[in-house]
CSV table of C-alpha atoms and ligand atoms in Angstrom, one decimal:
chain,number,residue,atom,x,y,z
A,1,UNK,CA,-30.1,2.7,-18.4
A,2,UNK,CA,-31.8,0.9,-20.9
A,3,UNK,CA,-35.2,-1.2,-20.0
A,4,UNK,CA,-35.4,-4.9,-21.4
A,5,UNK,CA,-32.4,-5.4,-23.3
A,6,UNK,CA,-29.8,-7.4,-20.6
A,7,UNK,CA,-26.5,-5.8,-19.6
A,8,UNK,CA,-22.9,-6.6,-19.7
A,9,UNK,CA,-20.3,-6.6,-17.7
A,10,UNK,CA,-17.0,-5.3,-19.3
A,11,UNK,CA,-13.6,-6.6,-16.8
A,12,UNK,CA,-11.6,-3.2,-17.7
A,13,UNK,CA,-7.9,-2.9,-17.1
A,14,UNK,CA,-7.4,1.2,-16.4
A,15,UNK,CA,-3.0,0.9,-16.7
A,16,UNK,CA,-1.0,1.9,-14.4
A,17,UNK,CA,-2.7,5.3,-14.0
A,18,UNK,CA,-1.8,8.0,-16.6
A,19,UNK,CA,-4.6,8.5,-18.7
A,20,UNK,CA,-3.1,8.2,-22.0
A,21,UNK,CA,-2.0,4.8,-20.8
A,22,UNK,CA,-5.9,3.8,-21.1
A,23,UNK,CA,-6.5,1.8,-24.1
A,24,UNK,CA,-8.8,3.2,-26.7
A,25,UNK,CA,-11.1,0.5,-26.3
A,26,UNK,CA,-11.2,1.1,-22.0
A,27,UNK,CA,-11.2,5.4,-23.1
A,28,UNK,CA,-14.3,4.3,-25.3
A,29,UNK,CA,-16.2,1.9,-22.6
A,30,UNK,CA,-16.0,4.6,-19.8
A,31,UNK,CA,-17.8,6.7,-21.9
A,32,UNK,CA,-20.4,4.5,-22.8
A,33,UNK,CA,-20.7,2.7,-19.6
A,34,UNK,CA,-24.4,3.1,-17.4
A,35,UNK,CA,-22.2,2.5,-14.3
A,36,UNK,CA,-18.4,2.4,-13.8
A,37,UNK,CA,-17.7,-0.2,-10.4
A,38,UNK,CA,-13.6,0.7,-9.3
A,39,UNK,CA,-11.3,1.0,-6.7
A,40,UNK,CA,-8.5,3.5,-5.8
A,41,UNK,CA,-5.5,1.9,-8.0
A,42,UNK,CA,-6.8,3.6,-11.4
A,43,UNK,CA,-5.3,7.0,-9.9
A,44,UNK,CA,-6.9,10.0,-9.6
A,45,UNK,CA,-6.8,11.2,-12.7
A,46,UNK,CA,-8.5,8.2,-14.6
A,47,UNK,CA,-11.3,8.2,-11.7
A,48,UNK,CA,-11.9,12.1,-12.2
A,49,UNK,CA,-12.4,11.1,-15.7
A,50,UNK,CA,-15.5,9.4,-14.9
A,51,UNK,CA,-18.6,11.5,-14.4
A,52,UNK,CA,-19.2,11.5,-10.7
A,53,UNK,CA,-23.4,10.3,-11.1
A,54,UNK,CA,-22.2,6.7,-12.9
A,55,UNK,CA,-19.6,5.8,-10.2
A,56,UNK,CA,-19.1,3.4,-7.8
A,57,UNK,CA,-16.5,2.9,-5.2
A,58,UNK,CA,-15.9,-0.8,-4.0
A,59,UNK,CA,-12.1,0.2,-2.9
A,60,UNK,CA,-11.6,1.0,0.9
A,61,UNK,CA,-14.6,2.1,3.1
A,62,UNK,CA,-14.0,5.1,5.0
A,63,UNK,CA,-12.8,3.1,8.2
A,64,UNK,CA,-10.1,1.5,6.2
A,65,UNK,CA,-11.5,-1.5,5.8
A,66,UNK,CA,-12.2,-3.0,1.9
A,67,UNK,CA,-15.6,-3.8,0.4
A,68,UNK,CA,-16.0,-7.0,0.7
A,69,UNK,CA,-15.3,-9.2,-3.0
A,70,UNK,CA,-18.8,-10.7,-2.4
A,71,UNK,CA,-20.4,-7.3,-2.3
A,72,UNK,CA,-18.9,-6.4,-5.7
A,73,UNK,CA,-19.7,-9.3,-7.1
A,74,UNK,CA,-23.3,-9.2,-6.5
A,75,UNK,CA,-23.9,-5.5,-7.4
A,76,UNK,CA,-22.4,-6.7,-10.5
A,77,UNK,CA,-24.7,-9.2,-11.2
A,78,UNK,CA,-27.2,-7.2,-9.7
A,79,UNK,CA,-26.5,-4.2,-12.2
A,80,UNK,CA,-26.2,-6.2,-15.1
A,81,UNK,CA,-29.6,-8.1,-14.7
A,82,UNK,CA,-31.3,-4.4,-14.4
A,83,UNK,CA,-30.3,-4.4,-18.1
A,84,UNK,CA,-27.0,-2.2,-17.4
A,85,UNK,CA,-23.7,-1.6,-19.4
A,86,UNK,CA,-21.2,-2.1,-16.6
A,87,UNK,CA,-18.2,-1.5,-16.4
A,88,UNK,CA,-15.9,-2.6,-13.8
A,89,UNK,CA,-12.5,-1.0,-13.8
A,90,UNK,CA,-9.4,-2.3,-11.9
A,91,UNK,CA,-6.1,-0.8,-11.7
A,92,UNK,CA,-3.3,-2.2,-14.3
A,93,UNK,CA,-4.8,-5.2,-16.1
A,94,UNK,CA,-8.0,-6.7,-13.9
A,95,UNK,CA,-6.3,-10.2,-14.2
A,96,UNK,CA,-3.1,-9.6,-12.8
A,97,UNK,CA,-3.3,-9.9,-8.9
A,98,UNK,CA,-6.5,-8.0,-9.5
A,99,UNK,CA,-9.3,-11.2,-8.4
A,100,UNK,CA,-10.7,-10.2,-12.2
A,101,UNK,CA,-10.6,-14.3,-12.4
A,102,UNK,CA,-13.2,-14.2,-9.5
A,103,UNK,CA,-15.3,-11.6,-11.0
A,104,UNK,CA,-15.0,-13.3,-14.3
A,105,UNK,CA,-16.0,-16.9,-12.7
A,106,UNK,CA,-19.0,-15.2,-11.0
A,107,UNK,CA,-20.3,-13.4,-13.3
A,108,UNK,CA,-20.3,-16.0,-15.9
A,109,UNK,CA,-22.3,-18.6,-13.1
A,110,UNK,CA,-24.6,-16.3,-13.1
A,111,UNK,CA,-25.1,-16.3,-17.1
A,112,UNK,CA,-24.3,-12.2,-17.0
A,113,UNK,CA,-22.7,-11.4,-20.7
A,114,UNK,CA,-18.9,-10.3,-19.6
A,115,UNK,CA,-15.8,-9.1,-21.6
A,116,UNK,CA,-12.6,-8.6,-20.4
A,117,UNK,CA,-10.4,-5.7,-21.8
A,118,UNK,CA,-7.1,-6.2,-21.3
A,119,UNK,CA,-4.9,-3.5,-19.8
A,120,UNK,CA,-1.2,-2.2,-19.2
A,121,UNK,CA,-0.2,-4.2,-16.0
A,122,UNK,CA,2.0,-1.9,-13.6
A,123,UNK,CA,4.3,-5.4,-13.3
A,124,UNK,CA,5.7,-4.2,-16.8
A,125,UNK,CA,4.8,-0.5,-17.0
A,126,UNK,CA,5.7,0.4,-13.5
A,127,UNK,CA,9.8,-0.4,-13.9
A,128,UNK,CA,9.2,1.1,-17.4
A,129,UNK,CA,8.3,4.3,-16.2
A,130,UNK,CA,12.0,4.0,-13.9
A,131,UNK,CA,13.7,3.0,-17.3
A,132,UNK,CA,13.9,-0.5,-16.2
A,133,UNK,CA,13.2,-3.1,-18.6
A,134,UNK,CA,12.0,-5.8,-17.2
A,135,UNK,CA,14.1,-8.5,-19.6
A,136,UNK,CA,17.5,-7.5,-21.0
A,137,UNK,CA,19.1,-10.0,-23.6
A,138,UNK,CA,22.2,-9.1,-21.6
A,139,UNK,CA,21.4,-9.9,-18.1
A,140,UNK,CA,18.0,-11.7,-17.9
A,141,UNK,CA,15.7,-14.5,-19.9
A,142,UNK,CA,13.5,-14.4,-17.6
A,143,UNK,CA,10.2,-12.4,-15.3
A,144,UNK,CA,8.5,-13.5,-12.6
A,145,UNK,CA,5.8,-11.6,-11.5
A,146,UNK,CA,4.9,-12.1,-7.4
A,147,UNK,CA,2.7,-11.4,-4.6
A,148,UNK,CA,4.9,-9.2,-1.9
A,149,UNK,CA,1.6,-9.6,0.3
A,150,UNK,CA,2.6,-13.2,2.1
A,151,UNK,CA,4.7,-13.4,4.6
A,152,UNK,CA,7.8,-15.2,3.9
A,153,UNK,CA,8.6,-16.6,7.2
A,154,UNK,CA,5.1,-18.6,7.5
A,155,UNK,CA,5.5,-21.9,6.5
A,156,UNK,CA,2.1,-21.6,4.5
A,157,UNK,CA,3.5,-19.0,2.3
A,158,UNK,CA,2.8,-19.9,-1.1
A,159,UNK,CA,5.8,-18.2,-2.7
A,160,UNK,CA,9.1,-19.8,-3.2
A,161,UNK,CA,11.7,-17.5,-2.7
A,162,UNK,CA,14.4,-20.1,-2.9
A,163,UNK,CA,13.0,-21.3,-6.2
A,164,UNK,CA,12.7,-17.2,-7.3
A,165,UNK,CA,15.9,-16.9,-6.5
A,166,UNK,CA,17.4,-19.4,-8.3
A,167,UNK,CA,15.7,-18.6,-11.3
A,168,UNK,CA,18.9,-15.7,-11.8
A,169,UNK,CA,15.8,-13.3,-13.4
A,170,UNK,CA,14.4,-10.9,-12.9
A,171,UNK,CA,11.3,-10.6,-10.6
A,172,UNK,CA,8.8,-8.0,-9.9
A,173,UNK,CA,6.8,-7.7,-6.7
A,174,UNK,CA,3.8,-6.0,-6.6
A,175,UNK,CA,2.3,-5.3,-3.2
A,176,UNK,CA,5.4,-5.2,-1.8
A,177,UNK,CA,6.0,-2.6,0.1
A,178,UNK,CA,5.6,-4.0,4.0
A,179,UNK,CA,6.9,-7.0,3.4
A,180,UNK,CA,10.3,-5.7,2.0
A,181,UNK,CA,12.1,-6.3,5.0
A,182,UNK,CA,11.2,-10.2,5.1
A,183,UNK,CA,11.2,-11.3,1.7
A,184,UNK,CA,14.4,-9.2,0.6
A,185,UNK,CA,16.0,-11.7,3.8
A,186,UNK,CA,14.4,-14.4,2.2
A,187,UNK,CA,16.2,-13.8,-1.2
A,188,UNK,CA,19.7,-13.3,0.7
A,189,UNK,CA,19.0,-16.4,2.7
A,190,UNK,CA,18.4,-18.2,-0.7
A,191,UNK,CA,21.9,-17.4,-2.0
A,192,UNK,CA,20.7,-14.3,-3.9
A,193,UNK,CA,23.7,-11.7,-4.2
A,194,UNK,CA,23.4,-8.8,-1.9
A,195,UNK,CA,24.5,-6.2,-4.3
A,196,UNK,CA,21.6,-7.1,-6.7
A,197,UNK,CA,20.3,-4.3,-7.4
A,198,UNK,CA,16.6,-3.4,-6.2
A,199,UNK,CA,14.2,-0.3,-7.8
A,200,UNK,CA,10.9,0.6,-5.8
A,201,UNK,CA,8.8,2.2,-7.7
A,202,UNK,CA,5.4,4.3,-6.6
A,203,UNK,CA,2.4,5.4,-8.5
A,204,UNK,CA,3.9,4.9,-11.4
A,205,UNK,CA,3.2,7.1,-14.4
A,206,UNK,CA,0.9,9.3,-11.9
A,207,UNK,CA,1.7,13.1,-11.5
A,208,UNK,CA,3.4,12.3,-8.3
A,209,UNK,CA,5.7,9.2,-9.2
A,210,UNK,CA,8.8,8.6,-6.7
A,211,UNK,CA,11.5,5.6,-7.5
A,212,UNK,CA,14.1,5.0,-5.2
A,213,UNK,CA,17.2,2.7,-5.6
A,214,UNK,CA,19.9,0.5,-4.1
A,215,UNK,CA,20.7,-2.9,-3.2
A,216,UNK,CA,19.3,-6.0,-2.3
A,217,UNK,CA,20.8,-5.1,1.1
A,218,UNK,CA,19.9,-1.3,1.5
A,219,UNK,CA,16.8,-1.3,-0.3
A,220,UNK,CA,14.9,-1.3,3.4
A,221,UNK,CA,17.2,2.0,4.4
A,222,UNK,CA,16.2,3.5,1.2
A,223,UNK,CA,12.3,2.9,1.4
A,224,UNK,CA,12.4,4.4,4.6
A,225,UNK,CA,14.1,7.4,4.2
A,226,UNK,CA,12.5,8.2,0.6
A,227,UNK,CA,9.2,7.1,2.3
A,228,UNK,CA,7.8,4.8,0.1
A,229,UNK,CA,4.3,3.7,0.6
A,230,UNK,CA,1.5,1.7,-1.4
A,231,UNK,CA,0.9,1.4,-4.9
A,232,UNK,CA,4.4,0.7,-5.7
A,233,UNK,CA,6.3,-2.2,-7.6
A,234,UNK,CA,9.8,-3.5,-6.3
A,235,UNK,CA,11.8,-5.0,-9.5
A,236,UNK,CA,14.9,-7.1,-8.4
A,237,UNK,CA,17.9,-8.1,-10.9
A,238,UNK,CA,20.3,-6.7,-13.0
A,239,UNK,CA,18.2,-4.9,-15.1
A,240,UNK,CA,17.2,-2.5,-11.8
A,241,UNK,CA,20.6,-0.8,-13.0
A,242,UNK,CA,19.9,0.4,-16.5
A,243,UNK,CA,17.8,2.9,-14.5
A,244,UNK,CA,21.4,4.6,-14.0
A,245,UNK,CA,22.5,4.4,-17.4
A,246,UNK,CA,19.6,5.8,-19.1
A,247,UNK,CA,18.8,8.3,-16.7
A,248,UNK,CA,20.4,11.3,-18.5
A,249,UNK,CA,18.4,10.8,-21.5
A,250,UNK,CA,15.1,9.3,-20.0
A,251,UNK,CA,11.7,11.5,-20.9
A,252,UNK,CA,8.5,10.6,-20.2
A,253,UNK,CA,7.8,10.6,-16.3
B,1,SAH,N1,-4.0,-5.5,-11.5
B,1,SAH,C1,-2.9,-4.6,-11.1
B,1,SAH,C2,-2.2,-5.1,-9.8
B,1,SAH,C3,-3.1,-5.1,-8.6
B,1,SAH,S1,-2.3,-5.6,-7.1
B,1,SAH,C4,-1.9,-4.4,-12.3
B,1,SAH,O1,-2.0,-5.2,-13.2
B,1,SAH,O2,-1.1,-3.5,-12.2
B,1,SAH,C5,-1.9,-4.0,-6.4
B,1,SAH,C6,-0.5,-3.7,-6.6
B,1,SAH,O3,-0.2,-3.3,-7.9
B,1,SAH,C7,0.1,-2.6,-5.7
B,1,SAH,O4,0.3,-3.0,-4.4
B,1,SAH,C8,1.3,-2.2,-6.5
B,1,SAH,O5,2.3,-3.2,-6.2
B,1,SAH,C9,0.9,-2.4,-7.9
B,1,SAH,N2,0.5,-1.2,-8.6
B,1,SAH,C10,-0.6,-0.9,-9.2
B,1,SAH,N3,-0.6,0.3,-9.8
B,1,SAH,C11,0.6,0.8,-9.6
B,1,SAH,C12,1.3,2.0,-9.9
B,1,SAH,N4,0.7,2.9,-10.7
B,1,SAH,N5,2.5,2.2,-9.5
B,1,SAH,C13,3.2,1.3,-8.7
B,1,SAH,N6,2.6,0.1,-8.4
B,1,SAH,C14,1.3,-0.1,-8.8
């Protein structure tokens, strides 16, 4: 910790969890970094990178329940102003469904120096790691990227499945795992073809990475009976069933 001089905050994207997937810049920061604020969704590998006396878990509290945003938020600030080189690390890229835009906001109402560091967002690497692409000049023009975490049959819900599905592209849901069930109806309901096929795809690029595969109407089956829980992405569309053809050949994870 350095004395007078003020901190910074540095809003650090970690990718989707294999180390090698940090970027140079984020590899560099940790290293450098007084205090390293994160959550679960770097993996356990990236975490155990960090030595254990500069972190700072503001993921789940023991009982289950999350740390609240405004917590983080002041520790940051809080940190910072002590003349700190901070950096908080998300999972992914910190402003993709990550509240890195909340962070940001704060932080720069409270006049605290902040960078953000862009990283590889699991809504791209995630079905990359399953040899899904998520665009295909043969099948799809288009991405959407969407919050699995609503539920579609509230009237509130702020995601238009009819409108998704009538986009004919592809679309990746992230926190999507519980919800399957509902917005997978939602899609068929829309007019979406029930032989789409559907990947799900869990901690990606970790040591332990599952994907399991089928259709827009057995995707539900399949999640149960390969037991597929949270972190994992669901990509819909045509390009779900390049995983097939490439498969022989696919190296990596
Ligand atoms: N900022 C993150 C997303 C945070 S939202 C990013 O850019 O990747 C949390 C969701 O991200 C999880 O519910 C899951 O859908 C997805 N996710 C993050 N890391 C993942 C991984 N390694 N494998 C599969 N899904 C992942």
């Amino acid at each position: 910790m350095t004395d007078a001089a003020p901190g910074k905050v540095y809003l650090v994207g970690s990718g989707p969890g294999d180390p090698d997937l940090l970027t140079v810049k984020a590899k560099r920061l940790l290293e450098e970094a007084d205090v390293v604020l994160h959550d679960k969704l770097p993996g356990p590998e990236i975490i155990g990178m960090i030595p254990e006396e500069k972190r700072e878990d503001v993921g789940k509290r023991a009982g289950g329940e999350w740390t609240p945003q405004e917590y983080t938020n002041a520790r940051l600030v809080e940190l910072a102003e002590e003349g700190n080189t901070v950096v908080r690390l998300k999972g992914g890229d910190s402003m993709v469904f990550g509240r890195g835009g909340e962070e940001l906001a704060h932080l720069a109402e409270n006049g605290i120096p902040v960078e953000i560091v862009p990283g590889i967002t699991s809504a791209i690497a995630g079905p990359e790691a399953a040899g899904i692409p998520v665009t295909h000049r043969d099948y799809t023009s288009s991405v959407s990227f969407v919050t699995g975490h609503e539920d579609p049959t509230k009237d509130e819900s702020a995601v238009d499945w009819d409108a998704l599905a009538a986009t004919g592209g592809t679309l990746v849901v992230l926190m999507g795992v519980g919800k399957l069930p509902q917005y997978t109806d939602a899609l068929r309901d829309a007019g979406m073809d029930p032989d789409t096929p559907v990947a799900l795809v869990e901690r990606a690029t970790w040591p332990d990475q599952q994907v399991a595969t089928g259709t827009l109407d057995t995707i539900v089956s399949v999640r149960d009976e390969a037991g597929i829980e949270p972190p994992a992405i669901t990509v819909i569309g045509e390009v779900a069933g390049e995983r097939e053809r490439v498969l022989e050949f696919l190296e990596g994870y």
